[in-house]
JSON list of C-alpha atoms in Angstrom, two decimals:
[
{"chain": "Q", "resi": 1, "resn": "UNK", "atom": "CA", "xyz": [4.46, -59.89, -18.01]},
{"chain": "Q", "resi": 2, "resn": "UNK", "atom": "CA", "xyz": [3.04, -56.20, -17.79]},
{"chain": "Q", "resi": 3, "resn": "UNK", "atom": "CA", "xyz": [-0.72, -56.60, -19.00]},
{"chain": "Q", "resi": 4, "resn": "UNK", "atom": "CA", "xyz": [-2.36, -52.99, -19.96]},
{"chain": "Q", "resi": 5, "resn": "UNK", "atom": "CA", "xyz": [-6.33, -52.84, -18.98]},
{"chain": "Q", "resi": 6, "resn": "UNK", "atom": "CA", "xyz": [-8.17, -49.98, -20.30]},
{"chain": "Q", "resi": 7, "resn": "UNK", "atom": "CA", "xyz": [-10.69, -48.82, -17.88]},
{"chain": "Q", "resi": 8, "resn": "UNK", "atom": "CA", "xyz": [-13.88, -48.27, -19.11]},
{"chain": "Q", "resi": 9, "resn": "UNK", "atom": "CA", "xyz": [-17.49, -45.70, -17.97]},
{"chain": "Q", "resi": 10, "resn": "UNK", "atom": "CA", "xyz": [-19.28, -48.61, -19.65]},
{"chain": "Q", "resi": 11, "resn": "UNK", "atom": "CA", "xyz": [-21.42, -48.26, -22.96]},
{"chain": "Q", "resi": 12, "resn": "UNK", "atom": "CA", "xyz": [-24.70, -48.86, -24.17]},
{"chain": "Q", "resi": 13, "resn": "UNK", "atom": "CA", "xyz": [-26.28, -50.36, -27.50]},
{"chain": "Q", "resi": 14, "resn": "UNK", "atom": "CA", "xyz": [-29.76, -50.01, -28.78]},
{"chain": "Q", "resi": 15, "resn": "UNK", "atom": "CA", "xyz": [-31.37, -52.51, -31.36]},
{"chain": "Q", "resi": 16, "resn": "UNK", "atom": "CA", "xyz": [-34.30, -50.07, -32.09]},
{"chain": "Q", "resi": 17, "resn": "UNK", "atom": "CA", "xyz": [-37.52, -51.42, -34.29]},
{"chain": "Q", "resi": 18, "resn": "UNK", "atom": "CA", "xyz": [-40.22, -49.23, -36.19]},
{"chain": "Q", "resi": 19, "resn": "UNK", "atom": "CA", "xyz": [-43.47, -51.58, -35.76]},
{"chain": "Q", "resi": 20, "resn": "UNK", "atom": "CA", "xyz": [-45.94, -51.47, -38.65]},
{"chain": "Q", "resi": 21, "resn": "UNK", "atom": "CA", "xyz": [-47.04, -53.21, -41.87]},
{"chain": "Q", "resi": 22, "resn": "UNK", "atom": "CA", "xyz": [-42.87, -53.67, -42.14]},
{"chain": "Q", "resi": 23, "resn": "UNK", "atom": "CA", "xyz": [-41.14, -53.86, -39.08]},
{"chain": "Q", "resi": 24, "resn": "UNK", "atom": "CA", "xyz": [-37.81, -52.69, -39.62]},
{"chain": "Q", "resi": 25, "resn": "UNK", "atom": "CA", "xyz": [-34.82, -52.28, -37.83]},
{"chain": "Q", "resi": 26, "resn": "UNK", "atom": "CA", "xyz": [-33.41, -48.66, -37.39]},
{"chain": "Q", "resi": 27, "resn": "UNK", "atom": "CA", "xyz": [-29.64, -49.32, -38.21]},
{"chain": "Q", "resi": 28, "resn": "UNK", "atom": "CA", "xyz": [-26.62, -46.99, -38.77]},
{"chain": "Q", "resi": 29, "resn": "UNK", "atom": "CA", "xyz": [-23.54, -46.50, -40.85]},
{"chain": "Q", "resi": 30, "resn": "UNK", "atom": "CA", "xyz": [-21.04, -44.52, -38.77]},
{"chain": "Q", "resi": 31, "resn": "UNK", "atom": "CA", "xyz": [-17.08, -43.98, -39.44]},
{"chain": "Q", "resi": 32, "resn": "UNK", "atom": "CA", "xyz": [-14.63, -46.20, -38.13]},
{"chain": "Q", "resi": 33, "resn": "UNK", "atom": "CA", "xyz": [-11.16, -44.23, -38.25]},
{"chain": "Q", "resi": 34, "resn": "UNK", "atom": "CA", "xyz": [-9.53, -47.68, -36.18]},
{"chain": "Q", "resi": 35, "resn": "UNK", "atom": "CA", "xyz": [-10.57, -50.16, -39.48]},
{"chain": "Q", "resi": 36, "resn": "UNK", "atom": "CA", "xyz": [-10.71, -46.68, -42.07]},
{"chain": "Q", "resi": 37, "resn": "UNK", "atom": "CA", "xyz": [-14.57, -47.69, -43.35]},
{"chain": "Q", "resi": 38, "resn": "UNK", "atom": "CA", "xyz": [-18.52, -47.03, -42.69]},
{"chain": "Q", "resi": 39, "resn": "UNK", "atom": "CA", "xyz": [-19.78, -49.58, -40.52]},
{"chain": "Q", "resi": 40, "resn": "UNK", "atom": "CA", "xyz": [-22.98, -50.94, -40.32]},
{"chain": "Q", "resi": 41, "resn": "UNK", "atom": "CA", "xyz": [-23.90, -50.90, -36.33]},
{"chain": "Q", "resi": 42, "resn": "UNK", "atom": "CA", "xyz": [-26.75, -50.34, -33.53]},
{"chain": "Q", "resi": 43, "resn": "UNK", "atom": "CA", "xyz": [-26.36, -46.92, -31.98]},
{"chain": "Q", "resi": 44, "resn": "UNK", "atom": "CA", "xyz": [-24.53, -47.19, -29.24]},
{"chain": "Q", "resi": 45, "resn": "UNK", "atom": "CA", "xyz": [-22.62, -44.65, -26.99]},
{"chain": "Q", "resi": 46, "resn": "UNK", "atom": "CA", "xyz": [-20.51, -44.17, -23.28]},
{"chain": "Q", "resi": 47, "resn": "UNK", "atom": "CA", "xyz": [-22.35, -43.60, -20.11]},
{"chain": "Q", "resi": 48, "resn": "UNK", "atom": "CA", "xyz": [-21.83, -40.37, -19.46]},
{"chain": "Q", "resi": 49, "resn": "UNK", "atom": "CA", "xyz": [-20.41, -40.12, -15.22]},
{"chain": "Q", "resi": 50, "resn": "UNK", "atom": "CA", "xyz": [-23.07, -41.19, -12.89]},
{"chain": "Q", "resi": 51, "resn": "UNK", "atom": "CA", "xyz": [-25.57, -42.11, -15.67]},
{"chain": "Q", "resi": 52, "resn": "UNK", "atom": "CA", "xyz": [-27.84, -44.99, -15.61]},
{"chain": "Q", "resi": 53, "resn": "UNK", "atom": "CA", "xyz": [-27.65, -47.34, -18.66]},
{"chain": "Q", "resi": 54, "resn": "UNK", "atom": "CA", "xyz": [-31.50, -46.65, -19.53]},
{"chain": "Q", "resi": 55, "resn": "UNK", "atom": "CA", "xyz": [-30.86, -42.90, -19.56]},
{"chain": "Q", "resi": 56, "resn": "UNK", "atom": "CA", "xyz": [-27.62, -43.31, -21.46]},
{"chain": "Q", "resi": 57, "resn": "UNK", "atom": "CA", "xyz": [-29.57, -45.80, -23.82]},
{"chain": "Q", "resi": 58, "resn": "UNK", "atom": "CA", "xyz": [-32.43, -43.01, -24.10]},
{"chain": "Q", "resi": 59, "resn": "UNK", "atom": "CA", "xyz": [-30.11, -40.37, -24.91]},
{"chain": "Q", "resi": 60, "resn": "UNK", "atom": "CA", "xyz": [-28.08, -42.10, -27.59]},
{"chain": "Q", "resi": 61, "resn": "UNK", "atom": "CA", "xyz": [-31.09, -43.05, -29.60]},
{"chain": "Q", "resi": 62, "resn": "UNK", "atom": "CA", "xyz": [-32.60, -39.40, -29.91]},
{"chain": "Q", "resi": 63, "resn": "UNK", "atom": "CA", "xyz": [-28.51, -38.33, -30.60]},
{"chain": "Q", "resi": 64, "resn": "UNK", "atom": "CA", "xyz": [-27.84, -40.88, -32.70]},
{"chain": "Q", "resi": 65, "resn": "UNK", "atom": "CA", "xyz": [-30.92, -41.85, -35.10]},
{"chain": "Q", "resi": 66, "resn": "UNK", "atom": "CA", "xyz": [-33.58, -38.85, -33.95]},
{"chain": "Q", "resi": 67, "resn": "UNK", "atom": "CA", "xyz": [-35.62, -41.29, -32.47]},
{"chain": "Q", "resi": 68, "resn": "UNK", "atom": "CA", "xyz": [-37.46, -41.38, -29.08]},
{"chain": "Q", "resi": 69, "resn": "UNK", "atom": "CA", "xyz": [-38.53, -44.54, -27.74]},
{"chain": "Q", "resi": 70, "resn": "UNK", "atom": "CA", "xyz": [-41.94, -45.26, -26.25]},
{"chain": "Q", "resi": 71, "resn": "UNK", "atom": "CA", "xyz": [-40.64, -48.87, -24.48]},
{"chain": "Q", "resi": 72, "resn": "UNK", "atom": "CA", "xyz": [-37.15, -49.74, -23.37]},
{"chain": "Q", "resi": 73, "resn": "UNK", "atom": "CA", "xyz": [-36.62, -53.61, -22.58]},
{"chain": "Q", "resi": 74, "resn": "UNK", "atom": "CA", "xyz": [-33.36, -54.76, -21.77]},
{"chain": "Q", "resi": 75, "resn": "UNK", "atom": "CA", "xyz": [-32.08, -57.24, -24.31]},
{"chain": "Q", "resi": 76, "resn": "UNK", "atom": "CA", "xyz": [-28.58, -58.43, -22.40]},
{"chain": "Q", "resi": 77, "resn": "UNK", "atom": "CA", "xyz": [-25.07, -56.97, -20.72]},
{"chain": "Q", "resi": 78, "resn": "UNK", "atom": "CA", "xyz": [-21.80, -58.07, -22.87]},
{"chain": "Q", "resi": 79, "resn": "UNK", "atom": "CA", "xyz": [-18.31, -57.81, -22.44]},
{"chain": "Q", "resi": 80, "resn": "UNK", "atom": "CA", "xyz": [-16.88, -55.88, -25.17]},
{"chain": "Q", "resi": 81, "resn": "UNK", "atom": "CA", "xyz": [-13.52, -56.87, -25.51]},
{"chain": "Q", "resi": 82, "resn": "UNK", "atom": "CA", "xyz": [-12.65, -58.90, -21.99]},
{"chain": "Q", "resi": 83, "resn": "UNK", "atom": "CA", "xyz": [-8.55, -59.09, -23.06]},
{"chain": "Q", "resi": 84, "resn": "UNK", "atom": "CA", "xyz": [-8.24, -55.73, -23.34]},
{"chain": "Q", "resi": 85, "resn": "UNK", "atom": "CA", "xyz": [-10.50, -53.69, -21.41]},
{"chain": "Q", "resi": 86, "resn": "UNK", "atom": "CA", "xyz": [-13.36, -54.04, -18.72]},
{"chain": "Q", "resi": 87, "resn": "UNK", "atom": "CA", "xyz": [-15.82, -52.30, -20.93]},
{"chain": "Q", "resi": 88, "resn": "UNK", "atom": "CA", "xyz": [-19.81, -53.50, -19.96]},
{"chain": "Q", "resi": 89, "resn": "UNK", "atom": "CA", "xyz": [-22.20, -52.72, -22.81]},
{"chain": "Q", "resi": 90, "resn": "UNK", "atom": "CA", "xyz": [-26.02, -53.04, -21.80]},
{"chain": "Q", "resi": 91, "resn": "UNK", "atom": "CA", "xyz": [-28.02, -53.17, -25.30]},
{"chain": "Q", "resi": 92, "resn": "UNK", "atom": "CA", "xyz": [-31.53, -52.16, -24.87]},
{"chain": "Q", "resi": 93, "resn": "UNK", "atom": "CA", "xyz": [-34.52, -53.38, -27.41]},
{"chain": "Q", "resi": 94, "resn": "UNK", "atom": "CA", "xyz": [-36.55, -50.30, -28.10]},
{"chain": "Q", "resi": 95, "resn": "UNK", "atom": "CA", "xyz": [-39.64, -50.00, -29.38]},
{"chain": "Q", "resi": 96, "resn": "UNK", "atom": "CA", "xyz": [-42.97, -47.23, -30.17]},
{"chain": "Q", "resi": 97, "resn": "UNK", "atom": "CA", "xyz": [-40.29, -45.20, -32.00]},
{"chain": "Q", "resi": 98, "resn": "UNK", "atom": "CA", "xyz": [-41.45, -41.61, -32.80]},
{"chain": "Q", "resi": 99, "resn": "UNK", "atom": "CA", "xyz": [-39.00, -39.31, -34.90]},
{"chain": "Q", "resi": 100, "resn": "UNK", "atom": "CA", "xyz": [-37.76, -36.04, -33.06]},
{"chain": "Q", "resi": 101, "resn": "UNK", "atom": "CA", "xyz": [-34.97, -35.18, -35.08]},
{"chain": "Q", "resi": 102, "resn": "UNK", "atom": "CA", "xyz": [-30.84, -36.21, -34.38]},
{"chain": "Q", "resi": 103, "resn": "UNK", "atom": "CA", "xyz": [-28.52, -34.81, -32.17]},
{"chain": "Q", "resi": 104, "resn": "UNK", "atom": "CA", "xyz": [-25.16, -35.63, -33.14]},
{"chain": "Q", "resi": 105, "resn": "UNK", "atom": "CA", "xyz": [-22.12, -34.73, -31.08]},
{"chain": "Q", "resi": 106, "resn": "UNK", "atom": "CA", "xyz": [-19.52, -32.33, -32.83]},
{"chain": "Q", "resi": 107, "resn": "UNK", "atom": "CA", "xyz": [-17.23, -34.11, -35.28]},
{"chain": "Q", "resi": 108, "resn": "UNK", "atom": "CA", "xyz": [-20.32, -37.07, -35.76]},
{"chain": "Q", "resi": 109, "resn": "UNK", "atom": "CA", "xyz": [-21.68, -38.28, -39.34]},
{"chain": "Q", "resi": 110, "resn": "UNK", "atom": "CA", "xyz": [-23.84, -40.83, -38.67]},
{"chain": "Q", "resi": 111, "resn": "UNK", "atom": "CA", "xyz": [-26.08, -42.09, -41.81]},
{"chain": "Q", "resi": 112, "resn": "UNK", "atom": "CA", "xyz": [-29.89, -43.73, -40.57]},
{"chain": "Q", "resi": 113, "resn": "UNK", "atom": "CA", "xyz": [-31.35, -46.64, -42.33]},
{"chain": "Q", "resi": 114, "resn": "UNK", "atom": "CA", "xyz": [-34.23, -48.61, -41.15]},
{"chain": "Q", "resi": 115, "resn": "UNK", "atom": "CA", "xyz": [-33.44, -52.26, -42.18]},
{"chain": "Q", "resi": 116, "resn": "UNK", "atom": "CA", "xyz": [-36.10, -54.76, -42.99]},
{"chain": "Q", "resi": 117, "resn": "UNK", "atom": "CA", "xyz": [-36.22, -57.79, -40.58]},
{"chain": "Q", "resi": 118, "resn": "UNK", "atom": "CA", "xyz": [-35.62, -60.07, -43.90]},
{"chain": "Q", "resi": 119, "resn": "UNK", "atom": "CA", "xyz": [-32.42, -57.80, -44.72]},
{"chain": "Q", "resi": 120, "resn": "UNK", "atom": "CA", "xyz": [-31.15, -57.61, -41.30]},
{"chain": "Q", "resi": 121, "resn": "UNK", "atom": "CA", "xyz": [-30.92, -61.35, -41.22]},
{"chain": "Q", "resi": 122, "resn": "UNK", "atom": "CA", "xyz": [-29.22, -61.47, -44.55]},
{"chain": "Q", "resi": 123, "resn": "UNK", "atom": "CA", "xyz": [-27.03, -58.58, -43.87]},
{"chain": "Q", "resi": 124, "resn": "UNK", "atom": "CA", "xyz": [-26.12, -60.51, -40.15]},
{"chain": "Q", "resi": 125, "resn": "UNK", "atom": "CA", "xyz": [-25.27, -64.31, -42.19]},
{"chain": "Q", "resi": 126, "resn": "UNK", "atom": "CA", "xyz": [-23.15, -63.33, -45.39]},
{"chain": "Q", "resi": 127, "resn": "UNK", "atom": "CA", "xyz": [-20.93, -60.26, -43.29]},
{"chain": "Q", "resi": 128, "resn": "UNK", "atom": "CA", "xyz": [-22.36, -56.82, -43.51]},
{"chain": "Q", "resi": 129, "resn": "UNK", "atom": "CA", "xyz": [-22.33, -56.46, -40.07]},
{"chain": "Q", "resi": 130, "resn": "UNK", "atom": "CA", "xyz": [-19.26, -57.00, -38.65]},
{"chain": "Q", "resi": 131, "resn": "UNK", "atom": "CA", "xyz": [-19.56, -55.32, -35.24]},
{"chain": "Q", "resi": 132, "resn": "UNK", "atom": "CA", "xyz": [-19.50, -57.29, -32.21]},
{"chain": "Q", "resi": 133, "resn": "UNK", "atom": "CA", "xyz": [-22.13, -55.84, -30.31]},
{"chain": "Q", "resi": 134, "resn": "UNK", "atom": "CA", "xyz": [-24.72, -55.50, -33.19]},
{"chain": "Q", "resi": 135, "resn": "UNK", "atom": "CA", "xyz": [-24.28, -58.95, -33.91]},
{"chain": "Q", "resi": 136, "resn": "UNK", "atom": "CA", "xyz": [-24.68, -60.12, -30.59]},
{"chain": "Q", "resi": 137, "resn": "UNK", "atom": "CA", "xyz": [-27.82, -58.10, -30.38]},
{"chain": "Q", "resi": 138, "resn": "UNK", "atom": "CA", "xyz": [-29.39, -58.62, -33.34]},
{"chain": "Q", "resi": 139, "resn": "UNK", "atom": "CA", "xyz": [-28.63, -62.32, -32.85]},
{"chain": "Q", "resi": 140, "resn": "UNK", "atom": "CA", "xyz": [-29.88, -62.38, -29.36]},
{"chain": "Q", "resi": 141, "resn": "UNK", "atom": "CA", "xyz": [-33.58, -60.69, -30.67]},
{"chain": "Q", "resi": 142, "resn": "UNK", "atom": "CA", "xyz": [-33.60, -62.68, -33.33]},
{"chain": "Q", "resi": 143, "resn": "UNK", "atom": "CA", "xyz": [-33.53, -66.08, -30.86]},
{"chain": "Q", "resi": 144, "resn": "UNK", "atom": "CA", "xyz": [-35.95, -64.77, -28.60]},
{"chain": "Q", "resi": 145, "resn": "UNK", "atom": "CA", "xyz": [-38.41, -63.42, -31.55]},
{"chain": "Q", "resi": 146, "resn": "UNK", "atom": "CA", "xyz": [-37.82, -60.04, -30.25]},
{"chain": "Q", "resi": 147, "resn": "UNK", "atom": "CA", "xyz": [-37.59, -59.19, -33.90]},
{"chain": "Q", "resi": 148, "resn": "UNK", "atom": "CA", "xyz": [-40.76, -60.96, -35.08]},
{"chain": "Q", "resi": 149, "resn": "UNK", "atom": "CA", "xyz": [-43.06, -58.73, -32.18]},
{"chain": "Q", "resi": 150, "resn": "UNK", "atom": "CA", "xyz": [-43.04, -61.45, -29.92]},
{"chain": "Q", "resi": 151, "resn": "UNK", "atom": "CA", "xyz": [-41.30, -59.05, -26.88]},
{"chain": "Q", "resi": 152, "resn": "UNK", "atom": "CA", "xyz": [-43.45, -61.48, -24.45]},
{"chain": "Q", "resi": 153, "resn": "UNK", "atom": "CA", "xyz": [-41.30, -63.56, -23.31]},
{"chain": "Q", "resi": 154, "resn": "UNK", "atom": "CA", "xyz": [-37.40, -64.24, -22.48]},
{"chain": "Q", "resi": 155, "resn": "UNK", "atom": "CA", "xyz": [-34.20, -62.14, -20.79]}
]
């Protein structure tokens, strides 16, 4: 049997959080031509060649949602799709967001929502968010009460 791998740079995630009165969870709708519908997802993007996930993680959140963050913790490594390709995605928990303003790539619409905690739990147990590695993520914080401000302790 001839098996086809896809190699992969390896991609980050980024579950970023605006602290406050409200913390909320800075999420994104972004076209999916492969299932023909806005998702809701974490930014997320490919290492570029020779890039550290951090920096890639860094870059994707100013690109992606305008924001720059303060604190970068990593939250876990996943693989994406393990039958198919030997794609790692690191996702990142950032935090001490400050807006700066997106930088989309050519061809990108990407729609920016902060999410409230409350909603981001709902939206993760009845099927708003479908994607794999925003789940996990989300999931992941959730369980170590990353989301709740309690970034003490865990990973």
């Amino acid at each position: 049997a001839v098996r086809e791998i896809v190699r992969h740079p390896g991609a980050v995630a980024i579950l970023p959080v605006l602290e406050g009165e409200t913390r909320r969870v800075v999420m994104i709708r972004n076209y999916r031509p492969s299932v023909g519908a806005s998702i809701w997802e974490l930014p997320a993007g490919t290492l570029e060649p020779g890039e550290e996930p951090a920096g890639a993680a860094a870059r994707e959140l100013i690109e992606e949602t305008g924001y720059r963050a303060a604190r970068l913790r990593p939250l876990c490594r996943l693989l994406t799709s393990p039958g198919l390709t030997d794609e790692e995605m690191h996702i990142y928990f950032a935090t001490g967001l400050e807006h700066v303003g997106q930088n989309l790539d050519e061809g990108e619409h990407i729609e920016v929502e902060p999410v409230t905690i409350d909603a981001v739990r709902r939206m993760v147990t009845d099927g708003s968010i479908r994607d794999g590695k925003s789940l996990a993520g989300l999931m992941l914080a959730d369980r170590l009460g990353w989301l709740d401000g309690s970034e003490g302790g865990g990973a």
